[in-house]
Amino acid sequence: MDYRENDDETAFRLRVREWLGKNAPKDWRAHTKTEADHGALLRRWQRTLFEGGFVGLSWPVEYGGHGLTATYEAILNDELGRADTPRISFHAYLGRAIFTYGTEEQKRRFLPPMLNGDIQWCQGFSEPGAGSDLAGLRTHAELKGDRWVINGQKLWTSGAQHADWCVALVRTDKDAAKHKGISCLLTSAKAPGITIRPIKISDGAPETCEMFFDDVEVPADQMIGRPGEGWRIAMTVLAFERGPADVGLIATFQTALRRIEGIAAERGLMNDPESRKAIARIYVIGEALRLNVMEQLSQRVAGKPPGPDGSVARLLLTRAEQAIRSLELEISGAAAFTDADDTSFTSYLRSRTISIFGGTSEIQKNILANQVLGMPR
Amino acid sequence: MDMQLNELQQQISDACGKILERRAGPGRARALRAAGDFDRLLLTEMAEAGFLDLFGEPEAGPLVAALITQWGAQAAALAPIGIRGLVAPSVIHGDLPEVIAIAEQGAMGAVRYGAEADMLIVLDGDEARVARRGEFKAETIKSKFGYPIARITEAKGEALAPGAGAIARRWWRVAIAAEISGSARGAVDLTIRYMGDRVQFDRPIATYQALQHRIVECHVSTDAATWATREAAFRGAPVELAATAAIIASEAAHRVFFETHQLTGAMGFTTEYDLHLYTMRLQTLRLEMQGLRAHARDLIDARWSAAS
Ligand SMILES: Cc1cc2nc3c(=O)[nH]c(=O)nc-3n(C[C@H](O)[C@H](O)[C@H](O)COP(=O)(O)OP(=O)(O)OC[C@H]3O[C@@H](n4cnc5c(N)ncnc54)[C@H](O)[C@@H]3O)c2cc1C
């Protein structure tokens, strides 16, 4: 065990920091009022990052990456978090489906434009009847000649309204057992037969969508993995989505904590024993998260894919984010109502969804109980 | 002791329930919010039926005024029933306009119904003044908090009797607790129904004991807030009981917001689903009057200051 960075890593950190000083978007929250603004900003920012040489650090060179270790990815994320930049992350988990299960041809076709931001993706997993019970999904695809024809409905497909492509889980074998009849198709999000309806959520943005598939044709070579392998692929994607071996979150957390300390000082609450205790508690929760993330990171560096214990990180992250946003709201007092664009309330509401998307906290606990602690189902 | 509704209270409950059924409800709250409006019609109808003027009625009194506030909130009524029925009459005698808002001097940046109010009560320490339309200025703030909210930029007005600020503050706490307990009940009831309907892994999620326990905890907290509110109102809102009710209610608001959203999954975050019509308000009410910290400080001062 060694908690220190080596010289190369430190040099890289300094280089990132300097680059971000010049290139990180400033005041971007104030300039992104709508979901469309946000989509456009992410596209631009990903392009800038890519051109700076900072996307896909740990991905192989032949697919547009840089072939570095996960440590570099972590350093980058840490600096991104500190600089409070917009977060681009979907390649980190959706890309895993293609990277781990795709054919050579699929990888060469889809990964480079995923990294450089030319193609934006959305995640078509959940459905009206399939939330926690993802394997209960009913959207189905039938092979007709050299095409799969998809019919059904996806729900909560975030960013679908701006996406170019979608990773969709579909049922291809109605007779097979629930988890075995699922496959993974890549489809253009603009294919004929797809209708997208944005859904407004209570933090104000129509950030998620409903996607209807009506005889949508997908060439057979756009299936990832074999028919029936969809569940395994989904679990890989979700493990990467959940396990936040992403140090950027820690930096973001620490920035938020400093912000709260500032508000508390301004409001004369730094001498209030109750507030001091509350802030100290948040600091400690943040430290627990930081250590877990470091531990997860070292597993990634050692080449181990995330497993069920990623749910520990996810639960710690959820706890930290929700506790700090709740404290921010309380410390802000009446200012919470009046700050520009409801910043603290919006952050609070967003933090509430962390225990839902990518698998609810209850599902994470079920995973830990069954798969890590070995308890009976 | 008798914790059941007596005959008169039952009659009021039935009649008030009919108005709320016809006039209030989440559908109407949603439409009003979308239009940036609030429910003046409902207030008018309740005023005409006499339901906003029960505070000083010997047979009904503040308890019934508090009950009406709870029922209104439970029906997602988008109108300042508690301020009008429970707080204003504690310090102003005589005729009251329908829409009344209340604010604390030094915290006028965000006032519920500030722009809609015909009258504003301003608390300044133990004193208070009352500003009528034209004597105060309010700017609407666009917010996600579930109520119309405004910034008061100026408030003149006429001083109320000495000590009115302290009195109104106690009743304001009771009104907050009443609104929280009603809104929380609305959210809990909705969630119980949702859990019965929502099937995952081939069974209603209501059948999972782990989830049952959580909604039961919400029920227990809401129940505690409900009864604490009623007792505080019944006994004339002494500082300790009013603060206790507000504390219990604020904690319930926190829990109920957190759990009902968790138990409803992604659906709970959509504006198409009703939950937010109750829960966003819980956040406002939990922060009003500087929230838990201020309620607790007053309780400690009232009960233990002599001991320290
Ligand atoms: C902001 C946001 C963005 C999202 N983006 C996407 C996206 O891009 N793509 C996508 O595919 N999906 C997305 N989702 C959907 C997300 O994956 C689902 O919401 C999640 O899986 C939970 O499903 P559900 O909402 O249907 O809740 P349900 O599964 O109905 O759960 C309701 C409640 O029951 C609990 N529960 C269910 N089963 C059990 C059990 N066995 N034991 C104990 N408790 C249980 C849950 O934990 C929860 O508290 C998003 C969700 C949100 C909130």
XYZ file of C-alpha atoms and ligand atoms in Angstrom:
738
model
C 0.000 0.000 0.000
C 1.262 3.401 -0.923
C -0.778 6.558 -0.799
C 1.718 8.727 -2.676
C 1.900 9.761 -6.319
C 5.095 9.093 -8.293
C 6.947 11.829 -10.200
C 5.290 11.124 -13.534
C 1.889 11.250 -11.951
C 2.634 14.516 -10.217
C 3.912 16.023 -13.453
C 0.728 14.912 -15.166
C -1.368 16.504 -12.430
C 0.415 19.815 -12.876
C -0.010 19.666 -16.615
C -3.768 19.008 -16.272
C -4.133 21.801 -13.775
C -2.404 24.281 -16.013
C -4.440 23.217 -19.027
C -7.691 23.492 -17.079
C -6.709 26.962 -15.917
C -6.786 27.998 -19.555
C -9.542 25.806 -20.962
C -12.125 24.963 -18.296
C -15.477 26.626 -19.034
C -16.171 29.426 -16.618
C -19.541 30.203 -15.095
C -21.110 27.442 -17.101
C -23.957 26.884 -14.688
C -25.199 30.409 -15.212
C -25.104 29.934 -18.985
C -26.899 26.635 -19.167
C -30.504 27.376 -18.413
C -32.111 24.625 -20.427
C -31.470 20.984 -20.960
C -30.599 21.781 -24.589
C -27.956 24.293 -23.433
C -26.584 21.623 -21.177
C -26.467 19.054 -23.974
C -24.638 21.491 -26.250
C -22.214 22.447 -23.506
C -21.332 18.831 -22.799
C -20.693 18.191 -26.475
C -18.378 21.204 -26.748
C -16.585 20.444 -23.520
C -15.992 16.832 -24.451
C -14.536 17.963 -27.772
C -12.226 20.449 -26.023
C -11.102 17.846 -23.510
C -10.526 15.346 -26.272
C -8.437 17.765 -28.276
C -6.444 18.514 -25.140
C -5.701 14.792 -24.949
C -7.717 14.138 -21.817
C -10.491 11.742 -22.823
C -10.113 7.986 -22.543
C -6.762 8.102 -20.750
C -6.989 4.462 -19.736
C -8.503 3.295 -23.036
C -6.326 1.533 -25.641
C -4.689 3.767 -28.218
C -6.235 1.941 -31.174
C -9.725 3.018 -30.082
C -8.855 6.660 -29.534
C -7.546 6.350 -25.980
C -4.114 6.894 -24.423
C -3.267 3.522 -22.900
C -2.423 4.906 -19.452
C -3.258 3.348 -16.071
C -6.420 4.076 -14.112
C -4.357 6.268 -11.787
C -4.077 8.882 -14.509
C -7.801 8.773 -15.061
C -8.215 9.362 -11.330
C -5.808 12.295 -11.277
C -7.621 13.838 -14.208
C -10.987 13.379 -12.534
C -9.672 14.848 -9.334
C -8.510 17.958 -11.163
C -11.767 18.178 -13.130
C -13.677 18.027 -9.870
C -11.504 20.730 -8.321
C -11.978 22.968 -11.349
C -15.711 22.299 -11.073
C -16.125 21.507 -14.761
C -19.212 19.885 -16.296
C -19.087 16.109 -15.983
C -18.900 13.869 -18.984
C -19.019 10.263 -18.016
C -21.141 8.061 -20.188
C -18.214 6.658 -22.132
C -16.879 5.426 -18.807
C -19.767 3.020 -18.353
C -21.799 2.717 -21.578
C -18.519 2.395 -23.466
C -17.783 -0.663 -21.366
C -20.523 -2.608 -23.122
C -18.803 -2.122 -26.453
C -15.278 -2.320 -25.091
C -15.823 -5.550 -23.176
C -18.263 -7.385 -25.446
C -17.982 -5.758 -28.883
C -16.266 -7.253 -31.913
C -13.087 -5.643 -33.192
C -15.109 -4.009 -35.934
C -17.695 -2.635 -33.521
C -14.980 -1.239 -31.257
C -13.281 0.553 -34.130
C -16.577 1.887 -35.376
C -18.113 3.108 -32.128
C -15.423 3.819 -29.568
C -13.422 6.642 -31.207
C -16.480 8.851 -31.879
C -17.718 8.053 -28.379
C -14.501 9.399 -26.911
C -14.182 12.470 -29.086
C -17.777 13.454 -28.486
C -18.998 13.158 -32.075
C -21.594 10.660 -31.003
C -23.643 11.174 -27.850
C -25.245 8.150 -26.237
C -28.178 7.332 -24.053
C -28.931 4.307 -21.918
C -32.097 2.438 -22.876
C -32.402 0.001 -20.003
C -35.390 0.889 -17.775
C -39.009 0.481 -18.799
C -42.371 1.231 -17.207
C -42.514 -2.270 -15.737
C -38.773 -2.767 -15.367
C -37.063 -0.478 -12.868
C -35.387 -2.324 -10.038
C -36.498 -5.510 -11.722
C -34.573 -4.705 -14.870
C -34.761 -8.275 -16.113
C -38.535 -7.832 -16.291
C -38.084 -5.722 -19.436
C -40.504 -6.369 -22.286
C -39.306 -4.307 -25.219
C -38.577 -7.022 -27.720
C -36.674 -7.521 -30.944
C -37.282 -10.098 -33.617
C -34.763 -11.107 -36.261
C -36.104 -10.577 -39.763
C -33.462 -11.358 -42.383
C -30.378 -9.354 -41.474
C -32.234 -6.897 -39.223
C -33.628 -6.852 -35.728
C -37.027 -5.195 -35.468
C -37.649 -3.539 -32.083
C -41.044 -2.826 -30.539
C -41.751 -1.517 -27.070
C -41.042 1.320 -24.733
C -38.133 2.589 -22.673
C -38.553 4.969 -19.769
C -36.216 7.359 -17.896
C -33.810 7.417 -20.822
C -31.803 10.457 -19.769
C -30.514 12.695 -22.505
C -32.346 10.756 -25.243
C -33.611 14.016 -26.693
C -30.025 15.030 -27.555
C -28.527 11.609 -28.116
C -27.370 10.219 -31.440
C -27.266 6.593 -30.348
C -28.785 4.367 -27.730
C -27.584 1.217 -25.965
C -30.847 -0.712 -25.720
C -31.638 -3.857 -23.806
C -34.280 -5.929 -25.581
C -35.918 -9.291 -25.143
C -34.998 -11.556 -28.047
C -36.157 -14.870 -26.640
C -39.556 -14.884 -24.993
C -39.299 -18.548 -24.045
C -35.975 -18.356 -22.257
C -35.730 -17.671 -18.514
C -36.157 -14.017 -17.534
C -32.435 -13.115 -17.410
C -31.444 -15.309 -20.311
C -33.684 -13.959 -23.071
C -32.199 -10.451 -23.121
C -29.822 -9.015 -25.721
C -28.039 -5.711 -26.229
C -28.544 -3.680 -29.409
C -26.999 -0.408 -30.481
C -29.503 1.707 -32.318
C -29.469 5.156 -33.775
C -31.626 7.294 -31.489
C -32.974 8.940 -34.627
C -33.983 5.776 -36.452
C -37.423 5.749 -38.087
C -40.023 4.416 -35.652
C -38.444 5.975 -32.545
C -40.463 8.649 -30.767
C -38.960 10.511 -27.853
C -40.954 12.388 -25.258
C -39.104 14.453 -22.643
C -40.289 14.093 -19.059
C -40.066 17.029 -16.715
C -38.617 16.247 -13.358
C -39.129 18.293 -10.264
C -35.727 19.956 -10.301
C -37.047 21.831 -13.307
C -35.233 20.298 -16.262
C -36.834 17.869 -18.743
C -33.773 15.825 -18.123
C -35.160 12.415 -18.770
C -37.263 10.877 -21.533
C -39.617 8.218 -22.648
C -38.638 6.372 -25.846
C -41.153 4.514 -27.952
C -40.013 1.874 -30.452
C -42.377 1.102 -33.263
C -40.953 -1.409 -35.765
C -37.489 0.084 -35.447
C -35.024 -1.725 -37.674
C -31.492 -2.368 -36.507
C -28.867 -4.094 -38.677
C -27.862 -7.420 -37.141
C -24.220 -6.353 -36.878
C -25.246 -3.783 -34.270
C -25.870 -6.415 -31.628
C -23.244 -6.356 -28.886
C -22.338 -9.817 -27.644
C -24.385 -12.860 -28.513
C -28.175 -13.138 -28.341
C -29.049 -13.775 -24.685
C -25.912 -12.112 -23.377
C -27.690 -8.820 -22.611
C -28.006 -9.351 -18.889
C -24.268 -9.891 -18.422
C -23.563 -6.798 -20.468
C -26.031 -4.759 -18.432
C -24.404 -5.890 -15.197
C -20.987 -4.806 -16.485
C -22.288 -1.395 -17.469
C -24.080 -0.920 -14.151
C -21.028 -1.988 -12.154
C -19.016 0.754 -13.840
C -21.855 3.242 -13.465
C -22.182 2.459 -9.757
C -18.680 1.992 -8.528
C -17.478 5.554 -8.459
C -13.756 4.817 -8.698
C -14.019 8.405 -9.715
C -11.996 10.713 -7.593
C -13.656 13.695 -9.219
C -16.571 13.135 -6.913
C -14.349 13.631 -3.910
C -13.038 16.899 -5.258
C -16.569 18.051 -6.032
C -17.585 17.074 -2.545
C -14.728 18.997 -1.017
C -15.586 22.053 -3.097
C -19.170 21.852 -1.869
C -17.957 21.550 1.705
C -15.841 24.678 1.354
C -18.860 26.479 -0.067
C -20.932 25.483 2.953
C -18.198 26.585 5.339
C -18.280 29.936 3.555
C -22.049 30.288 3.868
C -21.926 29.242 7.521
C -19.212 31.811 8.258
C -21.179 34.501 6.453
C -24.269 33.708 8.473
C -22.334 33.639 11.744
C -22.966 29.933 12.190
C -19.358 28.824 12.545
C -19.674 29.525 16.285
C -22.944 27.693 16.573
C -22.149 24.319 18.186
C -24.957 22.599 16.313
C -23.710 23.801 12.911
C -20.090 23.003 13.760
C -21.044 19.472 14.648
C -23.096 19.095 11.467
C -20.217 20.319 9.292
C -17.748 18.044 11.057
C -20.059 15.114 10.466
C -20.189 15.840 6.755
C -16.409 16.070 6.652
C -16.142 12.626 8.231
C -18.654 11.118 5.800
C -16.567 12.588 2.981
C -13.419 10.979 4.359
C -15.105 7.567 4.500
C -16.076 8.006 0.867
C -12.592 9.156 -0.112
C -10.919 6.097 1.403
C -13.366 3.744 -0.221
C -12.885 5.372 -3.589
C -9.099 5.069 -3.212
C -9.490 1.400 -2.408
C -11.739 0.871 -5.443
C -9.293 2.781 -7.559
C -6.392 0.593 -6.519
C -8.416 -2.431 -7.606
C -8.927 -0.828 -11.025
C -5.203 -0.052 -11.270
C -4.506 -3.693 -10.451
C -6.703 -4.582 -13.408
C -9.697 -5.955 -11.500
C -13.102 -5.066 -12.940
C -15.615 -3.608 -10.491
C -17.673 -6.253 -8.742
C -20.571 -6.300 -6.309
C -18.527 -4.483 -3.676
C -18.825 -1.401 -5.898
C -22.194 -1.090 -4.180
C -20.369 -0.057 -0.999
C -18.880 2.888 -2.839
C -22.239 3.727 -4.305
C -23.930 3.733 -0.901
C -21.180 5.875 0.603
C -21.383 8.279 -2.292
C -25.154 8.519 -1.939
C -24.882 9.140 1.772
C -22.226 11.809 1.323
C -23.994 13.650 -1.478
C -27.385 13.606 0.216
C -26.028 14.640 3.596
C -24.019 17.545 2.232
C -26.841 18.877 0.058
C -29.278 18.650 2.918
C -26.881 20.544 5.181
C -26.348 23.159 2.490
C -30.077 23.766 2.378
C -30.314 24.055 6.151
C -27.279 26.305 6.498
C -28.455 28.569 3.682
C -31.679 29.347 5.526
C -33.940 31.747 3.686
C -31.211 32.294 1.081
C -32.048 28.814 -0.175
C -35.260 30.291 -1.566
C -33.673 33.248 -3.188
C -30.293 32.189 -4.521
C -30.073 32.452 -8.273
C -31.899 29.595 -9.990
C -32.487 27.756 -6.744
C -28.915 26.449 -6.843
C -28.907 24.791 -3.462
C -32.422 23.415 -3.754
C -31.722 22.069 -7.220
C -28.541 20.399 -5.962
C -30.535 18.962 -3.097
C -33.174 17.539 -5.433
C -30.502 16.108 -7.735
C -28.816 14.453 -4.785
C -32.112 12.767 -3.988
C -32.034 10.932 -7.308
C -28.615 9.347 -6.668
C -30.260 6.698 -4.531
C -32.540 5.854 -7.468
C -30.689 5.833 -10.786
C -28.178 3.154 -11.704
C -29.935 0.884 -9.175
C -31.672 2.102 -6.024
C -30.011 2.002 -2.608
C -32.245 -0.895 -1.679
C -31.027 -2.851 -4.698
C -27.406 -2.026 -3.788
C -28.079 -3.389 -0.329
C -29.660 -6.519 -1.773
C -26.538 -7.014 -3.893
C -24.278 -6.621 -0.877
C -26.394 -8.886 1.311
C -26.628 -11.662 -1.277
C -23.393 -11.449 -3.209
C -20.879 -10.035 -0.742
C -22.173 -11.168 2.639
C -23.514 -14.419 1.190
C -26.917 -14.143 2.835
C -29.823 -16.179 1.472
C -32.242 -14.532 -0.943
C -59.358 13.608 28.104
C -61.000 12.809 24.822
C -59.018 12.659 21.610
C -62.024 11.935 19.403
C -63.816 14.598 17.396
C -66.957 15.798 19.165
C -70.216 16.274 17.332
C -69.549 19.854 16.256
C -66.021 19.048 15.150
C -67.323 16.105 13.167
C -69.872 18.332 11.439
C -67.195 20.842 10.562
C -64.967 18.058 9.326
C -67.693 16.747 7.035
C -68.628 20.146 5.637
C -65.044 21.274 5.219
C -64.198 17.937 3.623
C -66.878 18.526 1.005
C -65.448 21.895 0.050
C -61.934 20.525 -0.115
C -63.051 17.580 -2.192
C -64.700 19.884 -4.689
C -62.205 22.714 -4.675
C -58.787 21.421 -3.632
C -56.853 18.263 -4.531
C -53.554 17.671 -6.325
C -54.999 18.196 -9.814
C -56.089 21.680 -8.932
C -52.818 22.429 -7.130
C -50.899 21.410 -10.237
C -52.993 23.622 -12.512
C -52.644 26.587 -10.175
C -48.875 26.149 -9.862
C -48.533 25.896 -13.613
C -50.411 29.162 -13.976
C -48.316 30.798 -11.232
C -51.493 31.205 -9.247
C -52.949 30.200 -5.884
C -56.389 29.221 -4.645
C -58.282 32.401 -3.846
C -61.548 30.721 -4.778
C -61.047 28.082 -2.142
C -60.273 30.677 0.506
C -63.370 32.636 -0.423
C -65.539 29.584 -0.196
C -64.051 28.578 3.140
C -64.452 32.115 4.446
C -68.089 32.209 3.370
C -68.726 28.948 5.149
C -67.151 30.490 8.242
C -64.245 28.045 8.384
C -61.575 30.706 8.569
C -63.087 32.487 11.552
C -63.269 29.751 14.142
C -60.253 30.796 16.199
C -62.263 33.002 18.524
C -65.399 30.864 18.545
C -65.779 29.387 22.015
C -67.073 26.043 20.742
C -64.566 25.591 17.993
C -61.505 27.673 18.845
C -57.894 27.300 17.730
C -58.012 23.510 17.816
C -60.561 23.405 15.038
C -58.692 26.119 13.145
C -55.605 23.873 13.349
C -57.592 20.835 12.226
C -58.844 22.754 9.193
C -55.276 23.752 8.360
C -54.217 20.109 8.508
C -57.099 18.952 6.361
C -56.448 21.660 3.813
C -52.779 20.722 3.512
C -53.654 17.059 3.254
C -55.872 17.953 0.301
C -52.955 19.870 -1.275
C -54.876 23.142 -0.943
C -52.746 25.932 -2.340
C -53.848 28.726 -0.016
C -52.562 30.258 3.243
C -55.284 28.739 5.402
C -53.180 28.455 8.543
C -51.950 32.045 8.546
C -55.481 33.305 8.012
C -57.324 30.960 10.345
C -54.771 30.424 13.080
C -52.108 33.121 13.200
C -53.746 36.408 12.200
C -56.699 36.133 14.599
C -54.309 35.556 17.502
C -53.096 39.159 17.219
C -55.636 41.052 15.124
C -59.203 41.396 16.269
C -62.010 42.286 13.938
C -62.468 41.662 10.251
C -59.633 40.105 8.329
C -59.047 40.015 4.596
C -58.846 36.576 3.003
C -55.214 36.379 2.037
C -52.665 37.059 4.733
C -48.915 36.510 4.721
C -46.450 36.612 7.571
C -42.766 37.491 7.684
C -40.002 38.124 10.124
C -38.191 41.466 10.054
C -34.711 40.722 8.738
C -35.876 37.645 6.831
C -38.131 39.146 4.206
C -36.276 37.679 1.253
C -38.665 34.789 0.873
C -42.233 35.037 2.077
C -44.978 32.570 1.214
C -47.890 34.233 -0.565
C -46.143 37.602 -0.137
C -47.200 38.898 -3.545
C -50.760 37.595 -3.289
C -51.470 38.836 0.224
C -54.006 41.521 1.062
C -52.281 41.950 4.392
C -48.796 41.276 5.719
C -47.949 40.699 9.357
C -44.339 41.550 10.165
C -42.771 40.193 13.344
C -39.960 42.164 14.877
C -38.751 40.491 18.046
C -41.650 40.469 20.481
C -43.416 43.213 18.568
C -45.339 43.122 15.332
C -46.929 45.419 12.821
C -49.498 44.937 10.151
C -49.246 46.308 6.631
C -52.254 46.421 4.377
C -52.245 46.377 0.599
C -50.352 49.396 -0.652
C -48.294 49.587 2.524
C -45.892 46.872 1.447
C -44.165 45.894 -1.774
C -43.537 42.348 -2.924
C -41.762 40.813 -5.905
C -42.594 37.288 -6.937
C -39.656 34.875 -6.949
C -39.702 31.973 -9.336
C -38.974 28.917 -7.264
C -39.394 25.181 -7.103
C -40.554 25.213 -3.528
C -44.200 24.380 -4.130
C -45.713 27.647 -2.890
C -45.893 31.095 -4.396
C -42.972 32.932 -2.827
C -42.101 36.621 -2.886
C -39.439 38.984 -1.687
C -40.783 41.835 0.411
C -38.872 44.962 -0.494
C -40.703 47.400 1.717
C -43.233 47.097 4.530
C -44.620 49.987 6.507
C -47.759 49.392 8.535
C -49.235 49.959 11.908
C -47.943 48.564 15.183
C -49.983 45.871 16.866
C -50.461 45.645 20.622
C -47.247 45.216 22.651
C -46.105 41.594 22.683
C -48.033 40.699 19.530
C -44.835 39.468 17.849
C -44.240 36.868 20.519
C -47.832 35.673 20.334
C -47.926 35.479 16.554
C -44.622 33.617 16.512
C -46.076 30.861 18.688
C -49.137 30.478 16.485
C -47.028 30.618 13.351
C -45.167 27.577 14.658
C -48.443 25.766 15.218
C -49.591 26.713 11.717
C -46.355 25.370 10.203
C -46.698 22.156 12.178
C -50.323 21.847 11.045
C -49.417 22.323 7.396
C -46.525 19.911 7.621
C -48.593 17.222 9.260
C -51.329 17.597 6.636
C -48.946 17.656 3.660
C -46.932 14.770 5.075
C -50.112 12.763 5.505
C -51.007 13.459 1.882
C -47.583 12.259 0.750
C -47.667 9.153 2.936
C -51.156 8.145 1.802
C -50.202 8.573 -1.834
C -47.067 6.491 -1.324
C -48.938 3.692 0.430
C -51.250 3.485 -2.585
C -48.297 3.557 -4.972
C -46.546 0.751 -3.118
C -49.653 -1.382 -3.413
C -49.909 -0.800 -7.152
C -46.257 -0.915 -8.183
C -45.159 -4.445 -9.048
C -41.468 -5.365 -9.284
C -40.071 -8.908 -9.169
C -43.644 -10.174 -9.642
C -45.033 -8.698 -6.425
C -46.254 -5.344 -5.196
C -43.344 -3.519 -3.575
C -45.666 -3.017 -0.595
C -45.024 -6.676 0.256
C -41.347 -6.053 1.066
C -40.995 -5.754 4.822
C -37.908 -3.587 4.459
C -40.089 -1.052 2.637
C -43.092 -1.489 4.898
C -40.956 -0.488 7.867
C -39.884 2.699 6.175
C -43.365 3.892 5.318
C -44.476 2.912 8.795
C -41.762 5.164 10.241
C -43.189 7.970 8.110
C -46.642 7.221 9.400
C -45.416 7.298 12.999
C -43.611 10.627 12.526
C -46.590 12.173 10.793
C -48.918 10.945 13.483
C -46.688 12.436 16.164
C -46.653 15.767 14.348
C -50.424 15.684 13.969
C -51.075 15.150 17.658
C -48.414 17.590 18.814
C -50.006 20.244 16.617
C -53.451 19.578 17.977
C -52.395 19.719 21.585
C -50.441 22.941 21.052
C -53.494 24.519 19.420
C -55.874 23.241 22.071
C -53.779 24.671 24.899
C -53.359 28.099 23.305
C -49.892 27.614 21.820
C -47.643 28.029 24.834
C -44.026 28.518 23.713
C -42.920 25.026 24.673
C -45.760 23.167 23.036
C -45.671 25.298 19.897
C -41.923 24.789 19.504
C -42.225 21.081 20.270
C -44.900 20.687 17.613
C -42.769 22.559 15.086
C -39.710 20.439 15.907
C -41.557 17.138 15.648
C -43.158 18.324 12.427
C -39.876 19.522 10.883
C -38.300 16.178 11.570
C -41.308 14.443 10.069
C -41.050 16.694 7.010
C -37.440 15.679 6.492
C -38.146 12.002 6.872
C -41.309 11.966 4.781
C -39.681 13.862 1.934
C -36.746 11.507 1.909
C -38.630 8.246 2.208
C -41.673 8.865 0.037
C -39.376 9.876 -2.805
C -37.178 6.855 -2.282
C -40.121 4.478 -2.179
C -41.667 5.929 -5.320
C -38.500 5.566 -7.407
C -37.988 7.671 -10.516
C -41.732 8.303 -10.832
C -41.661 10.456 -7.711
C -39.397 13.002 -9.382
C -41.633 13.701 -12.327
C -43.907 16.687 -12.313
C -46.593 14.512 -13.892
C -46.918 12.505 -10.720
C -48.594 14.070 -7.686
C -46.000 13.428 -5.000
C -44.058 16.653 -5.491
C -47.212 18.689 -4.890
C -46.974 17.653 -1.251
C -43.279 17.156 -0.768
C -41.822 20.364 -2.178
C -43.963 22.188 0.349
C -42.506 20.124 3.150
C -39.112 21.588 2.300
C -40.433 25.144 2.427
C -42.164 24.607 5.729
C -39.139 22.908 7.215
C -36.996 25.947 6.435
C -39.520 28.643 7.320
C -38.842 30.699 10.472
C -35.204 29.581 10.193
C -36.211 26.001 10.709
C -35.430 23.457 13.331
C -32.544 25.390 14.838
C -34.754 28.354 15.746
C -37.598 26.181 17.004
C -35.160 24.306 19.228
C -33.561 27.486 20.515
C -36.931 28.845 21.625
C -37.842 25.573 23.267
C -34.555 25.509 25.175
C -34.919 29.143 26.212
C -38.449 28.586 27.422
C -37.866 25.393 29.274
C -34.310 25.387 30.530
C -32.962 28.907 30.493
C -33.626 29.242 34.218
C -31.556 26.120 34.823
C -28.458 27.373 33.062
C -32.693 11.075 -12.680
C -32.806 9.683 -13.214
C -32.167 9.348 -14.389
C -32.272 8.053 -14.916
N -31.646 7.770 -16.100
C -31.798 6.544 -16.656
C -31.240 6.246 -17.936
O -30.592 7.088 -18.542
N -31.450 5.026 -18.474
C -32.163 4.056 -17.816
O -32.285 2.966 -18.344
N -32.721 4.307 -16.605
C -32.556 5.524 -16.014
N -33.139 5.796 -14.790
C -34.019 4.796 -14.187
C -33.450 4.082 -12.975
O -32.526 3.142 -13.350
C -34.647 3.476 -12.228
O -35.388 4.542 -11.732
C -34.229 2.581 -11.095
O -33.705 1.384 -11.575
C -35.392 2.271 -10.148
O -36.533 1.861 -10.830
P -37.952 2.539 -10.557
O -37.781 3.975 -10.613
O -38.911 1.892 -11.447
O -38.294 2.177 -9.049
P -38.943 0.814 -8.543
O -38.134 -0.315 -9.022
O -40.380 0.822 -8.808
O -38.691 0.937 -6.986
C -39.545 1.634 -6.088
C -39.013 1.412 -4.693
O -39.076 0.018 -4.381
C -37.797 -0.437 -3.961
N -37.623 -1.845 -4.328
C -37.891 -2.408 -5.520
N -37.582 -3.711 -5.478
C -37.096 -3.972 -4.238
C -36.613 -5.140 -3.569
N -36.546 -6.298 -4.183
N -36.190 -5.009 -2.288
C -36.242 -3.823 -1.645
N -36.711 -2.702 -2.228
C -37.128 -2.766 -3.503
C -36.837 0.466 -4.659
O -35.573 0.469 -4.039
C -37.544 1.797 -4.553
O -37.337 2.358 -3.306
C -33.037 7.069 -14.235
C -33.659 7.415 -13.036
C -33.561 8.697 -12.516
C -34.236 9.019 -11.222
